[in-house]
PDB file of C-alpha atoms and ligand atoms in Angstrom:
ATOM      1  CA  UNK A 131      46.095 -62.679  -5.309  1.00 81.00           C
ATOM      2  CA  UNK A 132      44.413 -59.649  -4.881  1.00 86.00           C
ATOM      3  CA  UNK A 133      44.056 -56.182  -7.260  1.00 94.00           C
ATOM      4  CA  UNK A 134      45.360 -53.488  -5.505  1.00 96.00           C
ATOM      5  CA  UNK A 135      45.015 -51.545  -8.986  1.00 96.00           C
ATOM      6  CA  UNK A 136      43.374 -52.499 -11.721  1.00 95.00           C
ATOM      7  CA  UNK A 137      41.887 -51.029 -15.013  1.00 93.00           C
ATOM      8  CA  UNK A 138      38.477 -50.758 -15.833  1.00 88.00           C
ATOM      9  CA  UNK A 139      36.769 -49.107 -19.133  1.00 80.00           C
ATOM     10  CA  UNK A 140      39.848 -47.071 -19.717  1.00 77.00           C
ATOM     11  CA  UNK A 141      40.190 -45.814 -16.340  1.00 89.00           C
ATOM     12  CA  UNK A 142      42.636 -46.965 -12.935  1.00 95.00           C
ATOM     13  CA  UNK A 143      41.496 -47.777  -9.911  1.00 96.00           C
ATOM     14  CA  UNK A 144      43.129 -48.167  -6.279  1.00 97.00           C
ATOM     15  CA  UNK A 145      41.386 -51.072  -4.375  1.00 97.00           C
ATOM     16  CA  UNK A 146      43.157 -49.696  -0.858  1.00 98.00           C
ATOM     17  CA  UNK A 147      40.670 -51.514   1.977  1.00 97.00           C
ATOM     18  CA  UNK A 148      37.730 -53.949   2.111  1.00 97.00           C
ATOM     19  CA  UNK A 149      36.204 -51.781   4.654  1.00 97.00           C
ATOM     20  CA  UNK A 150      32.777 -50.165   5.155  1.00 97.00           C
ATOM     21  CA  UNK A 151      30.428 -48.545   7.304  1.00 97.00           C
ATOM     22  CA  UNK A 152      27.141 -49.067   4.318  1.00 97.00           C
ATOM     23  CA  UNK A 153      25.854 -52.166   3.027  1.00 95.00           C
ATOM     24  CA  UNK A 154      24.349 -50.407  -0.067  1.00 94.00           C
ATOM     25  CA  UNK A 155      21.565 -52.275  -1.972  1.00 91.00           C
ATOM     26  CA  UNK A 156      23.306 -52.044  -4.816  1.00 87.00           C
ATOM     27  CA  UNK A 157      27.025 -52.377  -4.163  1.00 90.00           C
ATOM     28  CA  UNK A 158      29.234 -54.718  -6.408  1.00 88.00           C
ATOM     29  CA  UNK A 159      30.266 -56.922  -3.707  1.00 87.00           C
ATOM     30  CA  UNK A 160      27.273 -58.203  -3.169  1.00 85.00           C
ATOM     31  CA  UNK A 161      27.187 -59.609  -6.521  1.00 84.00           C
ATOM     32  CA  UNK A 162      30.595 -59.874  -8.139  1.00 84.00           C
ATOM     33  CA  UNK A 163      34.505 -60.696  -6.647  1.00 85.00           C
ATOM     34  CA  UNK A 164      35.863 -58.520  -9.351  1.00 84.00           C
ATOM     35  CA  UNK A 165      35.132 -55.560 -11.817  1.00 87.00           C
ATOM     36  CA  UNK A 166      37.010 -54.859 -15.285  1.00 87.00           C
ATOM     37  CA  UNK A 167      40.902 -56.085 -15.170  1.00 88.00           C
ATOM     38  CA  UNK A 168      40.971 -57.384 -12.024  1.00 88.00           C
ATOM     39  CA  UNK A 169      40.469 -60.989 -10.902  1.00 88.00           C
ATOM     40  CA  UNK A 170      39.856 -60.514  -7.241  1.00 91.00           C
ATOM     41  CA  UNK A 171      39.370 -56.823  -4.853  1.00 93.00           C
ATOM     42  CA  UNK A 172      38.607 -58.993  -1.969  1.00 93.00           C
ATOM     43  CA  UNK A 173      41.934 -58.660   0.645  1.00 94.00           C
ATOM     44  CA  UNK A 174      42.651 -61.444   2.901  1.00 94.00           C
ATOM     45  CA  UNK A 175      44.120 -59.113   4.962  1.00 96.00           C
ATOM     46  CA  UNK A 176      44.339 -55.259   4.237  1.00 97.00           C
ATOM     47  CA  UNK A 177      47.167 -54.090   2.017  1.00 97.00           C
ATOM     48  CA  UNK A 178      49.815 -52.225   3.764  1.00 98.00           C
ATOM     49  CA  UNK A 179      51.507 -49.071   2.678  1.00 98.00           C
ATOM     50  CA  UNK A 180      54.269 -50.771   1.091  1.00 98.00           C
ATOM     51  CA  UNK A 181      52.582 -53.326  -0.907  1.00 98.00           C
ATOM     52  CA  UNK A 182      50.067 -49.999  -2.432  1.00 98.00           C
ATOM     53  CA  UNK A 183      52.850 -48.676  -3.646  1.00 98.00           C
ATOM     54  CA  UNK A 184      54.564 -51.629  -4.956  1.00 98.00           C
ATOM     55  CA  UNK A 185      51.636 -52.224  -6.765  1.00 97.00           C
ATOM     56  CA  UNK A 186      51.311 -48.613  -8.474  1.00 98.00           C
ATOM     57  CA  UNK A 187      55.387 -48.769  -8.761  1.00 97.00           C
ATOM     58  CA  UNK A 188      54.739 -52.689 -10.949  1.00 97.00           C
ATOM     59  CA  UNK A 189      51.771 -51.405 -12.892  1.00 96.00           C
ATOM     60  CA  UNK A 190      51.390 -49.902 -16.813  1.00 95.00           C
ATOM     61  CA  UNK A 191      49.918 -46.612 -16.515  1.00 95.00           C
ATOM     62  CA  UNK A 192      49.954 -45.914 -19.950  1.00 92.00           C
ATOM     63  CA  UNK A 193      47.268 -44.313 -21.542  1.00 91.00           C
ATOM     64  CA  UNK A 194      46.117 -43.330 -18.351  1.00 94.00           C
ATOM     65  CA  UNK A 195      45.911 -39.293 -17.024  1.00 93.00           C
ATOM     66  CA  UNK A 196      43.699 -40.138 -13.722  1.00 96.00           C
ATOM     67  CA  UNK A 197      43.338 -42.386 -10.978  1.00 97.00           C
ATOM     68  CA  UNK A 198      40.628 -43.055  -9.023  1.00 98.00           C
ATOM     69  CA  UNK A 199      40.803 -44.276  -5.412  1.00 98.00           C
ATOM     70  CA  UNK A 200      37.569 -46.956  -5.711  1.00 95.00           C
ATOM     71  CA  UNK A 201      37.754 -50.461  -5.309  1.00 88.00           C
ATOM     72  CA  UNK A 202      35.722 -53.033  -2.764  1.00 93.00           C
ATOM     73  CA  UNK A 203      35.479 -51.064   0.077  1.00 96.00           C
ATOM     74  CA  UNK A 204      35.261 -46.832   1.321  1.00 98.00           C
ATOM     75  CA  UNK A 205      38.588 -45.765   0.604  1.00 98.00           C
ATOM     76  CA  UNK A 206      38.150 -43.291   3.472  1.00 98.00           C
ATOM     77  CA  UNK A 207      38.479 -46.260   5.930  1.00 98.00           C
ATOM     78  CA  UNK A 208      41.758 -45.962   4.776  1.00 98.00           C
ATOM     79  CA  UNK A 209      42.605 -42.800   5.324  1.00 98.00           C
ATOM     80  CA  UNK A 210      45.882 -42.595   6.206  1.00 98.00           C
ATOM     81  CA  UNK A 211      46.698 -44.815   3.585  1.00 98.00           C
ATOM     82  CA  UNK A 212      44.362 -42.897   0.918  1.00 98.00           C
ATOM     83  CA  UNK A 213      46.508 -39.479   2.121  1.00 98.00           C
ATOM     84  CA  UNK A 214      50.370 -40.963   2.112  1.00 98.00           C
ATOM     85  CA  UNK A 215      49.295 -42.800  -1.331  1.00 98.00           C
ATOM     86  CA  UNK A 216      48.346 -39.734  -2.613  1.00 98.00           C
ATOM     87  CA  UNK A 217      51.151 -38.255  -1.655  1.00 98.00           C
ATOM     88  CA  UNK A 218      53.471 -41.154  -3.481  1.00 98.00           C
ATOM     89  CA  UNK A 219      51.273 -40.582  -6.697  1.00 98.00           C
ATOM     90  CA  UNK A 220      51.948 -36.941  -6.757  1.00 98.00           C
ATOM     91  CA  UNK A 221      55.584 -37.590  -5.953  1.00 97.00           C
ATOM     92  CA  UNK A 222      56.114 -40.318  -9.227  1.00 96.00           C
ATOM     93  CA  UNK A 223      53.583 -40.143 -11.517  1.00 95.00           C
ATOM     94  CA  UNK A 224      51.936 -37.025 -13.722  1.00 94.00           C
ATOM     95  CA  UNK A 225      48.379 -38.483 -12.638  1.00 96.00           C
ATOM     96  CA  UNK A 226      45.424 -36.556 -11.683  1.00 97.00           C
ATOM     97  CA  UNK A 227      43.728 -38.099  -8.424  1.00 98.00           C
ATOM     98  CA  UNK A 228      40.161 -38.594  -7.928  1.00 98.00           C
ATOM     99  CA  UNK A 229      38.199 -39.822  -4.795  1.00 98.00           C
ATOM    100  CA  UNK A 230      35.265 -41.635  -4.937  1.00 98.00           C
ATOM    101  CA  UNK A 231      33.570 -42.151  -1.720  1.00 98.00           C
ATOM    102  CA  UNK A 232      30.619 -42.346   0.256  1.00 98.00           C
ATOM    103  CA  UNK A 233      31.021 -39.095   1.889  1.00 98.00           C
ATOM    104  CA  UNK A 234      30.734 -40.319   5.569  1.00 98.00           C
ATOM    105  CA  UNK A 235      34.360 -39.928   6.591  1.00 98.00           C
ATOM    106  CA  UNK A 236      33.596 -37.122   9.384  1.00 98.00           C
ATOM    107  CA  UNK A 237      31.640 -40.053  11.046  1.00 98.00           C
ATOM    108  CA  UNK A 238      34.240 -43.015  10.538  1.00 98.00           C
ATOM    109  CA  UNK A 239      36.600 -40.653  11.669  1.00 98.00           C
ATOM    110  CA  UNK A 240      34.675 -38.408  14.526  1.00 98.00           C
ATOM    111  CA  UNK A 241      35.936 -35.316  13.563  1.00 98.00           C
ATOM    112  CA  UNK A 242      35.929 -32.752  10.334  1.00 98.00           C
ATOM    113  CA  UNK A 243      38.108 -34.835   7.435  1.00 98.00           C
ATOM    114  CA  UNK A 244      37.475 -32.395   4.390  1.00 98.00           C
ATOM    115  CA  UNK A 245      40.302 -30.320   4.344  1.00 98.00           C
ATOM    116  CA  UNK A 246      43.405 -32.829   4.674  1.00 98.00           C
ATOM    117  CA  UNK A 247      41.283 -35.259   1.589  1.00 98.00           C
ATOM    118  CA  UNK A 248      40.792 -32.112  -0.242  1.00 98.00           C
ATOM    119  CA  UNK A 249      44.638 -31.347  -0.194  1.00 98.00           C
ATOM    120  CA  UNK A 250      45.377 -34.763  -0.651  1.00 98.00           C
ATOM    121  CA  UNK A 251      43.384 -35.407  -4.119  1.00 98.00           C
ATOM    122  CA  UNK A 252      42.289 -33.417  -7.182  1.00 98.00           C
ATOM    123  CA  UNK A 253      38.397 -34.308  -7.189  1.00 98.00           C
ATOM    124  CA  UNK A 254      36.217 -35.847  -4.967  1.00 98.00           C
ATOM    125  CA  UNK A 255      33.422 -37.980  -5.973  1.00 98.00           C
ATOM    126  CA  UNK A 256      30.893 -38.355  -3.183  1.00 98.00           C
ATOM    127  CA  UNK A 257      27.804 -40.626  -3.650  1.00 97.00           C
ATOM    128  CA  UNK A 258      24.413 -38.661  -3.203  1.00 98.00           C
ATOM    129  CA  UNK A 259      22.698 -41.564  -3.584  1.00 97.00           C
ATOM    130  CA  UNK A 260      19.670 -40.533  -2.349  1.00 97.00           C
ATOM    131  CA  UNK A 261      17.970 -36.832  -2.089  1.00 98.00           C
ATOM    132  CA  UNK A 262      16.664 -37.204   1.639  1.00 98.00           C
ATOM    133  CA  UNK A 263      18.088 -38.885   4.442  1.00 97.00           C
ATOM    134  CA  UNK A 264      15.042 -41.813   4.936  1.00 97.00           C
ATOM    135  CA  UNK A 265      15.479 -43.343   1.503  1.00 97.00           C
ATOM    136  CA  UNK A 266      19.204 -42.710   1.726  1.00 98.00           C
ATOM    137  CA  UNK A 267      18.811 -45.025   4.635  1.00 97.00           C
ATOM    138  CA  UNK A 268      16.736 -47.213   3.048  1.00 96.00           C
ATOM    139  CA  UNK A 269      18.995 -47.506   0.106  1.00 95.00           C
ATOM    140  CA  UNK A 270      22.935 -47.195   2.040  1.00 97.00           C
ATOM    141  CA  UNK A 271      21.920 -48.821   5.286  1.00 97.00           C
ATOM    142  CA  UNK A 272      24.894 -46.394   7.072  1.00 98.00           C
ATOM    143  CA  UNK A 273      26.127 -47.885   9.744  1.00 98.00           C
ATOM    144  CA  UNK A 274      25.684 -44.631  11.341  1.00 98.00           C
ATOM    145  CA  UNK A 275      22.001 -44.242  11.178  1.00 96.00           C
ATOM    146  CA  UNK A 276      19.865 -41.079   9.766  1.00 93.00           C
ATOM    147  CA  UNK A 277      22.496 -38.557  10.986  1.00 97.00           C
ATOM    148  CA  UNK A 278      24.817 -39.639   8.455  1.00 98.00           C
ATOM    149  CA  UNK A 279      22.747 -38.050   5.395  1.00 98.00           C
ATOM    150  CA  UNK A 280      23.172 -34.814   6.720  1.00 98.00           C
ATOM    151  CA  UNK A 281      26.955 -35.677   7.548  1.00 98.00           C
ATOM    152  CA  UNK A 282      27.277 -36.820   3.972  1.00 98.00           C
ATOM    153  CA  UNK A 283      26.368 -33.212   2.875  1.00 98.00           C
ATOM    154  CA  UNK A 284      27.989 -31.064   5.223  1.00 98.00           C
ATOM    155  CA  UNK A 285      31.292 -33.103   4.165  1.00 98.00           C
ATOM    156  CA  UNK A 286      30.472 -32.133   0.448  1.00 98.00           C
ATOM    157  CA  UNK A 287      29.704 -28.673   1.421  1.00 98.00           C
ATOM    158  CA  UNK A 288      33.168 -28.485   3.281  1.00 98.00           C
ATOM    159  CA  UNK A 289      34.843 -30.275   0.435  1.00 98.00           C
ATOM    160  CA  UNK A 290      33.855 -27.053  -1.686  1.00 98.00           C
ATOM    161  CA  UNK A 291      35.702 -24.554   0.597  1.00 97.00           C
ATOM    162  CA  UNK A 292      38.988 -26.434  -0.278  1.00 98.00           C
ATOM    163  CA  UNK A 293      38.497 -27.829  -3.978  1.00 98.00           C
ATOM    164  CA  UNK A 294      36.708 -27.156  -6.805  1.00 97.00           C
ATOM    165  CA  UNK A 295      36.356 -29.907  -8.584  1.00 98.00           C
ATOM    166  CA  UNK A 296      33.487 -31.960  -5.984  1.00 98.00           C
ATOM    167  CA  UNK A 297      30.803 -33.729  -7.442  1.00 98.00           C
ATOM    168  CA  UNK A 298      27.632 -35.546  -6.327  1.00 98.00           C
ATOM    169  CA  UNK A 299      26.677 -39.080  -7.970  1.00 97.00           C
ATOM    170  CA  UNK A 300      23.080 -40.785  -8.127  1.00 96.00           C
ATOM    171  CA  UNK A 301      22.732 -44.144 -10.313  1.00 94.00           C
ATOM    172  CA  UNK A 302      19.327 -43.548 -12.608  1.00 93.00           C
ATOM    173  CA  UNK A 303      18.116 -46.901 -11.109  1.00 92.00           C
ATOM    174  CA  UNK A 304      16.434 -44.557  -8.103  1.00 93.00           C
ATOM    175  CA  UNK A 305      14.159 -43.561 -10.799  1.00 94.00           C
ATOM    176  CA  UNK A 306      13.152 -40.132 -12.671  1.00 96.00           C
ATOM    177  CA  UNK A 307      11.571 -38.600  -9.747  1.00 97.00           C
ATOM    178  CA  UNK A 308      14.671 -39.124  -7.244  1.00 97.00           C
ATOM    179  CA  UNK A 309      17.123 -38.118  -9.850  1.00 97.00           C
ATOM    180  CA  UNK A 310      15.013 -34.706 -10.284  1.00 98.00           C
ATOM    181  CA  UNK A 311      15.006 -34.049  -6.659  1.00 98.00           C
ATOM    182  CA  UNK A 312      18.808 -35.340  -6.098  1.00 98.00           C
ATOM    183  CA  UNK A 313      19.452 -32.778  -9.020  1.00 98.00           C
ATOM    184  CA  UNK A 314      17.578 -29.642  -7.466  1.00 98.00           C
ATOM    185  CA  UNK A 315      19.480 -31.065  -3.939  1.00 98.00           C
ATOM    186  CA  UNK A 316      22.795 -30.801  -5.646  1.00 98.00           C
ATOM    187  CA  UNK A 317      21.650 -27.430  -7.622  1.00 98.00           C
ATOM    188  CA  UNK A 318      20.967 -25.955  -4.340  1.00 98.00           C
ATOM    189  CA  UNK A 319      24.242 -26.624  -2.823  1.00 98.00           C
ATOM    190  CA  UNK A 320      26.044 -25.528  -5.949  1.00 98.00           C
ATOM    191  CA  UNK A 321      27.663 -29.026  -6.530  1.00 98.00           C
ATOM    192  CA  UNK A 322      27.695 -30.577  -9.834  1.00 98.00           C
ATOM    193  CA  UNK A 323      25.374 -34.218 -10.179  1.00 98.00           C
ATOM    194  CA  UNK A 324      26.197 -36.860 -11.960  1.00 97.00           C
ATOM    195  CA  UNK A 325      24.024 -39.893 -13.170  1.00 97.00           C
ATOM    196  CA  UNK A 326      25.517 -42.929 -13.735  1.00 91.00           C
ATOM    197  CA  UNK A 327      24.170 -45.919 -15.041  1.00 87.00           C
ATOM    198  CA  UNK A 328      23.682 -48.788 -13.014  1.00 80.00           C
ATOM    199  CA  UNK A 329      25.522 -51.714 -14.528  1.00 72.00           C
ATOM    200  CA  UNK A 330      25.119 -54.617 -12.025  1.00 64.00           C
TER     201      UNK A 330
HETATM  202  S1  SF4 B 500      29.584 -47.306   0.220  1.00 51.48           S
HETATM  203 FE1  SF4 B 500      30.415 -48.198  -1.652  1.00 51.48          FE
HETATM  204  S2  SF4 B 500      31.611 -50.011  -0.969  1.00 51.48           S
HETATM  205 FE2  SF4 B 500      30.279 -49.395   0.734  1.00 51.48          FE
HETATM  206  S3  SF4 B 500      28.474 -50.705   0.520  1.00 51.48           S
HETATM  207 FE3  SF4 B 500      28.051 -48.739  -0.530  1.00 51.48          FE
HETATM  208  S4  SF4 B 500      28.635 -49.069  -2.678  1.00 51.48           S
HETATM  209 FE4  SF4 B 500      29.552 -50.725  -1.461  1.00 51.48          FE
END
C-alpha cells in the first residue's frame, strides 16, 4: 500500500504523484522506497482525488500546524490535484499549506502557473538548486533543457507578486562556493535561501 501522507521529523507530507520532469542527482528515489513514517511513496497507479482526501480525512494530524505537499514525485505534475486538495485542506482542517517544488511548472504546464498555486497554498518552497543554469543542468537533468533555469526563476519571481512567504532551497552538498553564489542569486531577487542538509 502506498503513503499518500505520511509524517516525517515532526512534519506531514502529501505524496500526490510519482511524476517528474528532473532526474536530480540527488533525489530520494534513487536511493530509498520510503522516507520517515511511510513504508512505500511509490504509486502503482496515481492516486485519484478521492483516495487524497480519504487519506487526509483517515489520518492523525495532531501535533501538526503545516502540511507540506512533497512526496516521490513534483507535486506540480499534479496540479489540479495539488489545487482542489488544497482547497479540501482549507475547507477541514486549521493547517497551514506549504509547496515544495521544483519550480518548473510554467514548463510542465506551457503557460504562467504562479498565480492560481500562489492562491492555492500558504508558502512555496522552490528548489534553487543550483546558482546558474549549466550546473543546474548538470545537477537536475530537466527534462526541459537549459531554458528551464531561467523558467525556474521567473516562476519564483512571479510567485512573489502573489505571496509572501516564497523561498529558495540549495542542499550544502553543492559546496561553500555554490551556496555563496545561490545566496547572492536569491539576495538579488529578494527571496529568502535556505540550506538544507543533505541527508541521503
Ligand atoms: S525534482 Fe524532486 S522528485 Fe524530481 S528528481 Fe528532483 S528531487 Fe526528485
Amino acid at each position: 500500500m502506498t503513503d499518500i501522507v505520511y509524517r516525517y521529523n515532526n512534519q506531514v507530507y502529501f505524496n500526490i504523484t510519482n511524476k517528474c520532469p528532473c532526474k536530480c542527482t540527488f533525489c530520494i528515489r534513487n536511493t530509498e522506497d520510503s522516507v520517515g513514517e511511510a513504508e512505500n511513496l511509490w504509486f502503482e497507479k496515481e492516486p485519484t482525488l478521492e483516495e487524497i482526501e480519504a487519506a487526509i480525512d483517515a489520518f492523525d494530524f495532531h501535533g501538526c500546524e503545516e502540511v507540506v505537499f512533497c512526496g516521490y514525485g513534483e507535486p506540480t505534475m499534479a496540479l489540479d490535484k495539488l489545487i482542489a486538495v488544497s482547497a479540501y485542506v482549507r475547507e477541514k482542517y486549521p493547517l497551514r499549506i506549504r509547496l515544495n517544488t521544483n519550480g518548473l511548472s510554467d514548463l510542465i504546464h506551457k503557460r504562467s502557473t504562479a498565480e492560481e498555486i500562489c492562491k492555492a497554498v500558504d508558502c512555496v518552497s522552490i528548489s534553487l538548486n543550483m546558482p546558474d543554469a549549466a550546473s543546474y543542468c548538470e545537477v537536475v537533468h530537466p527534462a526541459f533543457g537549459e531554458k528551464s533555469f531561467d523558467a525556474m526563476l521567473n516562476f519564483a519571481k512571479d510567485c512573489k507578486k502573489y505571496l509572501s512567504d516564497v523561498r529558495f532551497t540549495v542542499v550544502d552538498v553543492i559546496g561553500e562556493e555554490n551556496v555563496k553564489k545561490s545566496q547572492a542569486l536569491a539576495d538579488s531577487l529578494g527571496i529568502p535561501l535556505r540550506v538544507r542538509v543533505y541527508t541521503p
